[in-house]
Amino acid sequence: MKEKIHQHLESIAFFIQSYRNDSVTINGGLPGIIIFYFQLHQVTKDERHYDTAVQYLEVLYDQLETNMPTSYLYSEGLAGIGWFLNYIQRFITLENDFDTPDFDAVFLQIATTELKRKNYEFLNGFSGIVMYLLNKKSTDTSRLSSLVDIVHTEIFKLANPISFFERSDVQHKFPSINLGVSHGVYGFIAVLNKLYAKGINCVKCEAIIRLVIHFTFSHQKDYITHGTYFPNRIGKGITESAYSRLAWCYGDLGMLTVLLNTSIVLKDTKLQKVILKLLLNTTHRKDMETTMMNDVWLCHGTSGAAHIFQRLYQKTTINDFKFAADYWYLKTLEQLDRGSPQIKQNHTRLGSYARKDMTGFLNGYAGLGLSLLSALQTDDMDMDWDEMILMS
């Protein structure tokens, strides 16, 4: 399998360069691509990949000079770029122009505004901003503690505190609670885990975390009957799909991985035992249709499941997770070998799976490549790029 992964990594590195990606956003643009090439250099020791990373970094800085995002949110704005500029310091020394007190003040103001709007999500809300601020050495932790005070007050002043997390969107016109990591409550819990781990307002962080855990388990489904433990959304009028993804963005795998991290930071061995049991059962879900594995990308495809299981193995050394990771890596390689229908769309003469318009991180070649690299890496630190999806 390792030889096959190396072959595809070389192809991915070539295909990414065949398409000019000028986006500066973290999930679809240059940051994910740059991280991929730096990580590829670490594994292969091929200086070409380091040079490519630096070249893309120069393009990113040029784009920031002329096309600075106006959003301060994570997925489409400055919080994601700021996180990237902090993370990339392990490979190359450079200036983070967003690491200033003036920018911090604006980030905190925007975070407070999003909190008041009950926009607690990770990709496009409160949680993504806080994750960035948590990674800055210069951040005033007392300001972050104040944010926890605000959210705690907003939640527990309600007659039904869990209703704070009810939201409507374009697809769901009526209020419901999204249990996903990308846009739902478990992205928020992942960030509270980080606040708690840093000793920031731990009592109030834990009170919110326990509220969500209690609510989640009050809606646990029978695994034998449903093939999954938890719904994607909870609310009146929600019609559940017959299946649930085995994915990062929503479904058991992403949210239970966040809950495993919760049990570790809270030092709750009883919760940890329960979560590990549920996670181990997810390793038996291998049907492509019922897991809704219809692509290879990181967000909700085979490489995403493979990486998360690989991460779980690194964290626990439980072999079942390694076997599951290998299974989904093999499924990823099978799709790449034959060219899956999703990837064949808009393919180019460069290769049967060259989807040129998808070179970024979350749903593109950079994220796919980083997942494949995880299969070759043994050091937990080598995989810490996955904080981009709150898995570390």
Short mmCIF file of C-alpha atoms in Angstrom, two decimals:
data_model
loop_
_atom_site.label_atom_id
_atom_site.label_comp_id
_atom_site.label_asym_id
_atom_site.label_seq_id
_atom_site.Cartn_x
_atom_site.Cartn_y
_atom_site.Cartn_z
CA MET A 1 0.00 0.00 0.00
CA LYS A 2 2.84 2.42 0.81
CA GLU A 3 4.29 2.15 -2.69
CA LYS A 4 0.88 2.88 -4.20
CA ILE A 5 0.42 5.89 -1.89
CA HIS A 6 3.79 7.30 -2.95
CA GLN A 7 2.78 6.95 -6.61
CA HIS A 8 -0.46 8.81 -6.09
CA LEU A 9 1.20 11.50 -3.98
CA GLU A 10 3.51 12.28 -6.89
CA SER A 11 0.53 12.45 -9.24
CA ILE A 12 -1.39 14.70 -6.85
CA ALA A 13 1.63 17.00 -6.49
CA PHE A 14 1.77 17.28 -10.29
CA PHE A 15 -1.96 17.79 -10.79
CA ILE A 16 -2.19 20.58 -8.22
CA GLN A 17 0.40 22.54 -10.18
CA SER A 18 -1.58 22.09 -13.39
CA TYR A 19 -4.26 24.51 -12.17
CA ARG A 20 -3.71 28.06 -10.97
CA ASN A 21 -5.44 28.46 -7.64
CA ASP A 22 -5.40 32.11 -6.53
CA SER A 23 -7.73 31.75 -3.55
CA VAL A 24 -6.31 32.73 -0.16
CA THR A 25 -9.01 30.96 1.89
CA ILE A 26 -7.92 28.07 4.06
CA ASN A 27 -10.29 25.35 2.87
CA GLY A 28 -10.33 25.90 -0.87
CA GLY A 29 -7.24 27.90 -1.55
CA LEU A 30 -3.48 28.21 -1.26
CA PRO A 31 -2.99 27.57 2.51
CA GLY A 32 -3.99 23.90 2.28
CA ILE A 33 -1.84 23.45 -0.83
CA ILE A 34 1.21 24.98 0.88
CA ILE A 35 0.82 22.76 3.94
CA PHE A 36 0.56 19.71 1.67
CA TYR A 37 3.84 20.49 -0.11
CA PHE A 38 5.69 21.20 3.15
CA GLN A 39 4.43 17.92 4.61
CA LEU A 40 5.26 16.07 1.38
CA HIS A 41 8.80 17.42 1.63
CA GLN A 42 9.06 16.13 5.20
CA VAL A 43 8.14 12.61 4.09
CA THR A 44 10.02 12.42 0.79
CA LYS A 45 12.94 14.77 1.57
CA ASP A 46 12.62 15.93 -2.04
CA GLU A 47 13.66 19.57 -2.18
CA ARG A 48 11.40 20.18 -5.18
CA HIS A 49 8.38 20.00 -2.90
CA TYR A 50 9.85 22.47 -0.40
CA ASP A 51 10.58 24.88 -3.26
CA THR A 52 7.02 24.47 -4.56
CA ALA A 53 5.62 25.26 -1.12
CA VAL A 54 7.70 28.45 -0.98
CA GLN A 55 6.58 29.45 -4.48
CA TYR A 56 2.93 29.04 -3.51
CA LEU A 57 3.61 31.00 -0.33
CA GLU A 58 4.88 33.89 -2.42
CA VAL A 59 1.72 33.74 -4.54
CA LEU A 60 -0.36 33.81 -1.35
CA TYR A 61 1.39 36.96 -0.12
CA ASP A 62 0.94 38.60 -3.52
CA GLN A 63 -2.78 37.80 -3.42
CA LEU A 64 -3.12 39.16 0.11
CA GLU A 65 -1.62 42.42 -1.09
CA THR A 66 -4.35 42.86 -3.70
CA ASN A 67 -7.29 40.67 -2.61
CA MET A 68 -7.42 40.77 1.17
CA PRO A 69 -10.64 39.08 2.40
CA THR A 70 -13.10 41.32 4.20
CA SER A 71 -14.43 38.46 6.34
CA TYR A 72 -12.87 37.66 9.71
CA LEU A 73 -14.40 34.17 9.84
CA TYR A 74 -12.41 30.96 9.51
CA SER A 75 -13.34 29.22 6.28
CA GLU A 76 -13.60 32.23 4.00
CA GLY A 77 -11.63 34.87 5.86
CA LEU A 78 -8.82 36.12 8.03
CA ALA A 79 -9.15 33.73 10.99
CA GLY A 80 -8.26 30.81 8.74
CA ILE A 81 -5.40 32.69 7.10
CA GLY A 82 -4.12 33.77 10.52
CA TRP A 83 -4.21 30.16 11.78
CA PHE A 84 -2.29 29.07 8.69
CA LEU A 85 0.40 31.73 9.14
CA ASN A 86 0.92 30.58 12.72
CA TYR A 87 1.01 26.89 11.78
CA ILE A 88 3.42 27.33 8.89
CA GLN A 89 6.13 28.67 11.23
CA ARG A 90 7.23 25.07 11.90
CA PHE A 91 8.45 24.88 8.30
CA ILE A 92 9.61 28.42 7.53
CA THR A 93 10.09 31.66 9.44
CA LEU A 94 7.89 34.51 8.27
CA GLU A 95 5.89 37.44 9.53
CA ASN A 96 2.25 37.05 10.50
CA ASP A 97 0.82 40.44 9.66
CA PHE A 98 -2.44 39.60 11.43
CA ASP A 99 -0.73 39.02 14.77
CA THR A 100 -1.28 42.50 16.16
CA PRO A 101 -3.30 43.92 19.08
CA ASP A 102 -5.48 45.89 16.64
CA PHE A 103 -6.41 42.77 14.69
CA ASP A 104 -7.01 40.86 17.95
CA ALA A 105 -9.46 43.50 19.07
CA VAL A 106 -11.41 43.17 15.83
CA PHE A 107 -11.37 39.37 15.97
CA LEU A 108 -12.74 39.47 19.51
CA GLN A 109 -15.40 41.97 18.50
CA ILE A 110 -16.51 39.81 15.55
CA ALA A 111 -16.51 36.69 17.77
CA THR A 112 -18.76 38.46 20.27
CA THR A 113 -21.10 39.58 17.50
CA GLU A 114 -21.36 36.05 16.07
CA LEU A 115 -22.00 34.71 19.57
CA LYS A 116 -24.87 37.16 20.09
CA ARG A 117 -26.29 35.95 16.76
CA LYS A 118 -26.02 32.35 18.08
CA ASN A 119 -23.69 31.63 15.18
CA TYR A 120 -21.50 29.24 17.14
CA GLU A 121 -20.32 27.09 14.22
CA PHE A 122 -16.72 26.36 13.28
CA LEU A 123 -16.34 27.04 9.57
CA ASN A 124 -18.27 30.30 9.39
CA GLY A 125 -18.88 31.45 12.94
CA PHE A 126 -17.69 32.03 16.50
CA SER A 127 -15.75 28.79 17.01
CA GLY A 128 -13.39 29.24 14.07
CA ILE A 129 -12.31 32.68 15.29
CA VAL A 130 -11.69 31.39 18.81
CA MET A 131 -9.62 28.47 17.51
CA TYR A 132 -7.34 30.93 15.74
CA LEU A 133 -7.00 33.16 18.81
CA LEU A 134 -6.20 30.13 20.97
CA ASN A 135 -3.16 29.37 18.82
CA LYS A 136 -1.63 32.81 19.25
CA LYS A 137 0.93 33.21 22.01
CA SER A 138 0.03 36.87 22.37
CA THR A 139 -3.73 36.39 22.86
CA ASP A 140 -5.11 37.83 26.09
CA THR A 141 -6.67 34.77 27.75
CA SER A 142 -8.79 36.99 29.98
CA ARG A 143 -10.63 38.17 26.85
CA LEU A 144 -11.26 34.57 25.84
CA SER A 145 -12.50 33.88 29.36
CA SER A 146 -14.91 36.78 28.96
CA LEU A 147 -16.26 35.17 25.76
CA VAL A 148 -16.96 32.01 27.73
CA ASP A 149 -18.76 34.14 30.35
CA ILE A 150 -20.95 35.60 27.61
CA VAL A 151 -21.87 32.30 25.98
CA HIS A 152 -22.51 30.67 29.37
CA THR A 153 -24.87 33.51 30.31
CA GLU A 154 -26.63 33.42 26.93
CA ILE A 155 -27.19 29.66 27.23
CA PHE A 156 -28.23 29.29 30.85
CA LYS A 157 -30.50 32.32 30.99
CA LEU A 158 -32.89 30.39 28.74
CA ALA A 159 -35.73 28.31 30.18
CA ASN A 160 -34.47 25.49 27.98
CA PRO A 161 -30.71 26.07 27.73
CA ILE A 162 -30.14 23.64 24.86
CA SER A 163 -32.44 25.77 22.68
CA PHE A 164 -29.53 28.22 22.34
CA PHE A 165 -28.16 25.85 19.69
CA GLU A 166 -31.33 25.76 17.59
CA ARG A 167 -30.84 27.36 14.20
CA SER A 168 -32.66 27.61 10.89
CA ASP A 169 -30.96 27.66 7.52
CA VAL A 170 -31.80 27.66 3.82
CA GLN A 171 -32.51 23.94 3.77
CA HIS A 172 -34.10 23.65 7.23
CA LYS A 173 -36.61 26.47 7.60
CA PHE A 174 -37.59 25.44 11.11
CA PRO A 175 -35.23 25.50 14.14
CA SER A 176 -33.12 22.41 14.71
CA ILE A 177 -29.82 21.46 16.30
CA ASN A 178 -27.02 20.37 13.99
CA LEU A 179 -24.75 17.78 15.68
CA GLY A 180 -22.00 18.04 13.07
CA VAL A 181 -18.44 19.29 13.45
CA SER A 182 -18.27 21.57 10.41
CA HIS A 183 -21.42 23.64 10.93
CA GLY A 184 -22.86 22.20 14.12
CA VAL A 185 -22.56 22.00 17.85
CA TYR A 186 -19.60 19.59 17.91
CA GLY A 187 -17.29 22.11 16.25
CA PHE A 188 -18.21 24.39 19.15
CA ILE A 189 -17.52 21.60 21.68
CA ALA A 190 -14.13 20.94 20.08
CA VAL A 191 -13.15 24.57 20.71
CA LEU A 192 -14.47 24.45 24.29
CA ASN A 193 -12.21 21.41 24.76
CA LYS A 194 -9.27 23.57 23.74
CA LEU A 195 -10.28 26.40 26.07
CA TYR A 196 -10.64 23.93 28.95
CA ALA A 197 -7.27 22.32 28.18
CA LYS A 198 -5.62 25.76 28.44
CA GLY A 199 -7.28 26.36 31.81
CA ILE A 200 -9.57 29.13 30.51
CA ASN A 201 -12.82 29.44 32.48
CA CYS A 202 -12.92 25.68 33.01
CA VAL A 203 -16.02 25.52 35.23
CA LYS A 204 -18.24 27.29 32.72
CA CYS A 205 -16.69 25.44 29.77
CA GLU A 206 -17.47 22.13 31.42
CA ALA A 207 -21.04 23.18 32.26
CA ILE A 208 -21.73 23.86 28.57
CA ILE A 209 -19.97 20.68 27.46
CA ARG A 210 -21.98 18.54 29.92
CA LEU A 211 -25.22 20.14 28.75
CA VAL A 212 -24.50 19.15 25.14
CA ILE A 213 -23.34 15.65 26.08
CA HIS A 214 -26.52 15.01 28.07
CA PHE A 215 -28.66 16.26 25.19
CA THR A 216 -26.74 14.17 22.65
CA PHE A 217 -27.06 10.91 24.56
CA SER A 218 -30.74 11.53 25.23
CA HIS A 219 -31.16 11.14 21.45
CA GLN A 220 -28.97 8.07 20.98
CA LYS A 221 -30.46 5.58 18.52
CA ASP A 222 -30.36 1.81 18.47
CA TYR A 223 -27.27 0.93 16.44
CA ILE A 224 -28.59 -2.48 15.33
CA THR A 225 -31.76 -0.94 13.90
CA HIS A 226 -30.33 2.28 12.44
CA GLY A 227 -26.71 1.41 11.71
CA THR A 228 -25.62 4.62 13.41
CA TYR A 229 -25.79 6.08 16.91
CA PHE A 230 -26.81 9.69 16.49
CA PRO A 231 -28.89 11.71 14.04
CA ASN A 232 -27.34 14.52 12.04
CA ARG A 233 -29.97 17.01 13.21
CA ILE A 234 -32.47 17.10 16.03
CA GLY A 235 -35.66 19.13 15.85
CA LYS A 236 -39.35 19.01 15.16
CA GLY A 237 -40.11 18.20 11.55
CA ILE A 238 -36.66 16.76 10.80
CA THR A 239 -36.91 13.82 8.43
CA GLU A 240 -33.95 11.53 8.92
CA SER A 241 -32.16 10.00 5.95
CA ALA A 242 -32.12 6.22 5.79
CA TYR A 243 -28.32 6.39 6.08
CA SER A 244 -25.74 8.56 7.84
CA ARG A 245 -22.29 9.46 6.61
CA LEU A 246 -19.16 8.03 8.15
CA ALA A 247 -17.48 11.40 7.89
CA TRP A 248 -15.79 14.37 9.50
CA CYS A 249 -18.41 16.98 8.66
CA TYR A 250 -21.32 15.17 10.28
CA GLY A 251 -22.16 11.70 11.53
CA ASP A 252 -20.85 9.51 14.32
CA LEU A 253 -17.17 9.46 13.37
CA GLY A 254 -16.47 13.19 13.57
CA MET A 255 -18.59 13.96 16.62
CA LEU A 256 -17.42 10.91 18.58
CA THR A 257 -13.78 11.80 17.89
CA VAL A 258 -14.47 15.24 19.37
CA LEU A 259 -16.14 13.55 22.36
CA LEU A 260 -13.12 11.28 22.85
CA ASN A 261 -10.98 14.42 23.08
CA THR A 262 -13.55 15.81 25.53
CA SER A 263 -13.23 12.77 27.78
CA ILE A 264 -9.46 13.12 27.75
CA VAL A 265 -9.33 16.83 28.62
CA LEU A 266 -12.00 16.39 31.33
CA LYS A 267 -10.17 13.28 32.61
CA ASP A 268 -13.53 11.50 32.53
CA THR A 269 -12.59 7.83 32.26
CA LYS A 270 -16.20 6.67 32.36
CA LEU A 271 -17.11 8.84 29.37
CA GLN A 272 -13.92 7.78 27.59
CA LYS A 273 -14.83 4.11 27.95
CA VAL A 274 -18.31 4.73 26.53
CA ILE A 275 -17.02 6.77 23.58
CA LEU A 276 -14.32 4.25 22.69
CA LYS A 277 -16.93 1.49 22.59
CA LEU A 278 -19.07 3.50 20.17
CA LEU A 279 -16.08 4.44 18.04
CA LEU A 280 -14.95 0.83 17.83
CA ASN A 281 -18.34 -0.11 16.44
CA THR A 282 -17.93 2.50 13.69
CA THR A 283 -14.94 0.51 12.42
CA HIS A 284 -17.39 -2.17 11.26
CA ARG A 285 -19.24 0.22 8.93
CA LYS A 286 -17.70 -0.62 5.57
CA ASP A 287 -20.51 -0.46 3.05
CA MET A 288 -19.91 2.34 0.55
CA GLU A 289 -23.62 3.06 0.09
CA THR A 290 -24.77 3.20 3.71
CA THR A 291 -21.70 5.20 4.78
CA MET A 292 -22.44 7.55 1.83
CA MET A 293 -18.82 7.39 0.67
CA ASN A 294 -19.27 8.80 -2.81
CA ASP A 295 -15.96 10.61 -3.17
CA VAL A 296 -12.36 10.55 -1.96
CA TRP A 297 -12.15 13.99 -0.34
CA LEU A 298 -11.37 14.84 3.25
CA CYS A 299 -14.68 16.43 4.24
CA HIS A 300 -16.97 13.45 3.74
CA GLY A 301 -15.09 10.95 1.62
CA THR A 302 -12.94 7.87 2.03
CA SER A 303 -9.70 9.75 2.73
CA GLY A 304 -11.39 11.68 5.55
CA ALA A 305 -12.55 8.50 7.29
CA ALA A 306 -9.12 6.95 6.74
CA HIS A 307 -7.33 9.89 8.31
CA ILE A 308 -9.63 10.08 11.34
CA PHE A 309 -9.21 6.36 12.03
CA GLN A 310 -5.44 6.82 11.62
CA ARG A 311 -5.60 9.69 14.12
CA LEU A 312 -7.60 7.51 16.54
CA TYR A 313 -4.99 4.77 16.24
CA GLN A 314 -2.20 7.26 17.00
CA LYS A 315 -4.14 8.45 20.04
CA THR A 316 -5.17 5.05 21.46
CA THR A 317 -2.88 2.40 19.82
CA ILE A 318 -6.02 0.25 19.41
CA ASN A 319 -5.46 -1.98 16.38
CA ASP A 320 -9.11 -1.91 15.28
CA PHE A 321 -8.64 1.74 14.36
CA LYS A 322 -5.53 0.90 12.34
CA PHE A 323 -7.38 -1.83 10.45
CA ALA A 324 -10.24 0.60 9.70
CA ALA A 325 -7.77 3.27 8.55
CA ASP A 326 -6.07 0.81 6.20
CA TYR A 327 -9.44 -0.30 4.81
CA TRP A 328 -10.48 3.25 3.90
CA TYR A 329 -7.04 4.08 2.54
CA LEU A 330 -7.34 1.07 0.25
CA LYS A 331 -10.81 2.21 -0.84
CA THR A 332 -9.35 5.64 -1.58
CA LEU A 333 -6.56 4.14 -3.67
CA GLU A 334 -9.03 1.94 -5.54
CA GLN A 335 -11.04 4.99 -6.54
CA LEU A 336 -7.92 6.87 -7.61
CA ASP A 337 -6.70 3.89 -9.65
CA ARG A 338 -9.88 3.61 -11.66
CA GLY A 339 -11.02 7.23 -11.50
CA SER A 340 -14.24 7.59 -9.51
CA PRO A 341 -17.27 9.20 -11.23
CA GLN A 342 -16.98 12.25 -8.97
CA ILE A 343 -13.38 12.85 -9.96
CA LYS A 344 -13.79 12.03 -13.64
CA GLN A 345 -16.11 14.99 -14.10
CA ASN A 346 -14.19 17.78 -15.85
CA HIS A 347 -11.09 15.59 -16.06
CA THR A 348 -8.20 16.79 -18.18
CA ARG A 349 -5.69 15.18 -20.48
CA LEU A 350 -3.20 15.13 -17.61
CA GLY A 351 -4.77 12.03 -16.09
CA SER A 352 -7.94 10.08 -15.43
CA TYR A 353 -8.45 11.62 -12.00
CA ALA A 354 -7.23 15.16 -12.58
CA ARG A 355 -10.13 17.26 -11.29
CA LYS A 356 -8.31 20.51 -11.89
CA ASP A 357 -10.80 22.80 -10.23
CA MET A 358 -10.52 21.04 -6.86
CA THR A 359 -6.98 21.59 -5.64
CA GLY A 360 -7.69 22.88 -2.12
CA PHE A 361 -7.96 21.30 1.31
CA LEU A 362 -11.43 20.31 2.43
CA ASN A 363 -12.81 19.04 -0.88
CA GLY A 364 -9.72 18.80 -3.02
CA TYR A 365 -6.33 17.31 -3.76
CA ALA A 366 -4.39 19.06 -0.99
CA GLY A 367 -6.55 17.50 1.74
CA LEU A 368 -6.56 14.14 -0.04
CA GLY A 369 -2.76 14.28 -0.23
CA LEU A 370 -2.43 15.17 3.45
CA SER A 371 -4.63 12.21 4.38
CA LEU A 372 -2.48 9.87 2.29
CA LEU A 373 0.62 11.29 3.97
CA SER A 374 -0.87 10.39 7.36
CA ALA A 375 -0.71 6.73 6.37
CA LEU A 376 3.07 7.08 6.03
CA GLN A 377 3.73 9.10 9.19
CA THR A 378 4.31 7.68 12.67
CA ASP A 379 4.80 10.83 14.73
CA ASP A 380 1.63 12.39 16.14
CA MET A 381 3.09 15.85 15.50
CA ASP A 382 3.39 15.11 11.78
CA MET A 383 -0.41 14.91 11.60
CA ASP A 384 -1.20 18.04 13.60
CA TRP A 385 -2.34 19.85 10.45
CA ASP A 386 -5.69 18.22 11.22
CA GLU A 387 -6.41 20.94 13.74
CA MET A 388 -7.75 22.56 10.56
CA ILE A 389 -10.69 20.17 11.02
CA LEU A 390 -10.57 20.13 14.86
CA MET A 391 -9.34 16.53 15.07
CA SER A 392 -6.35 17.50 17.20
#
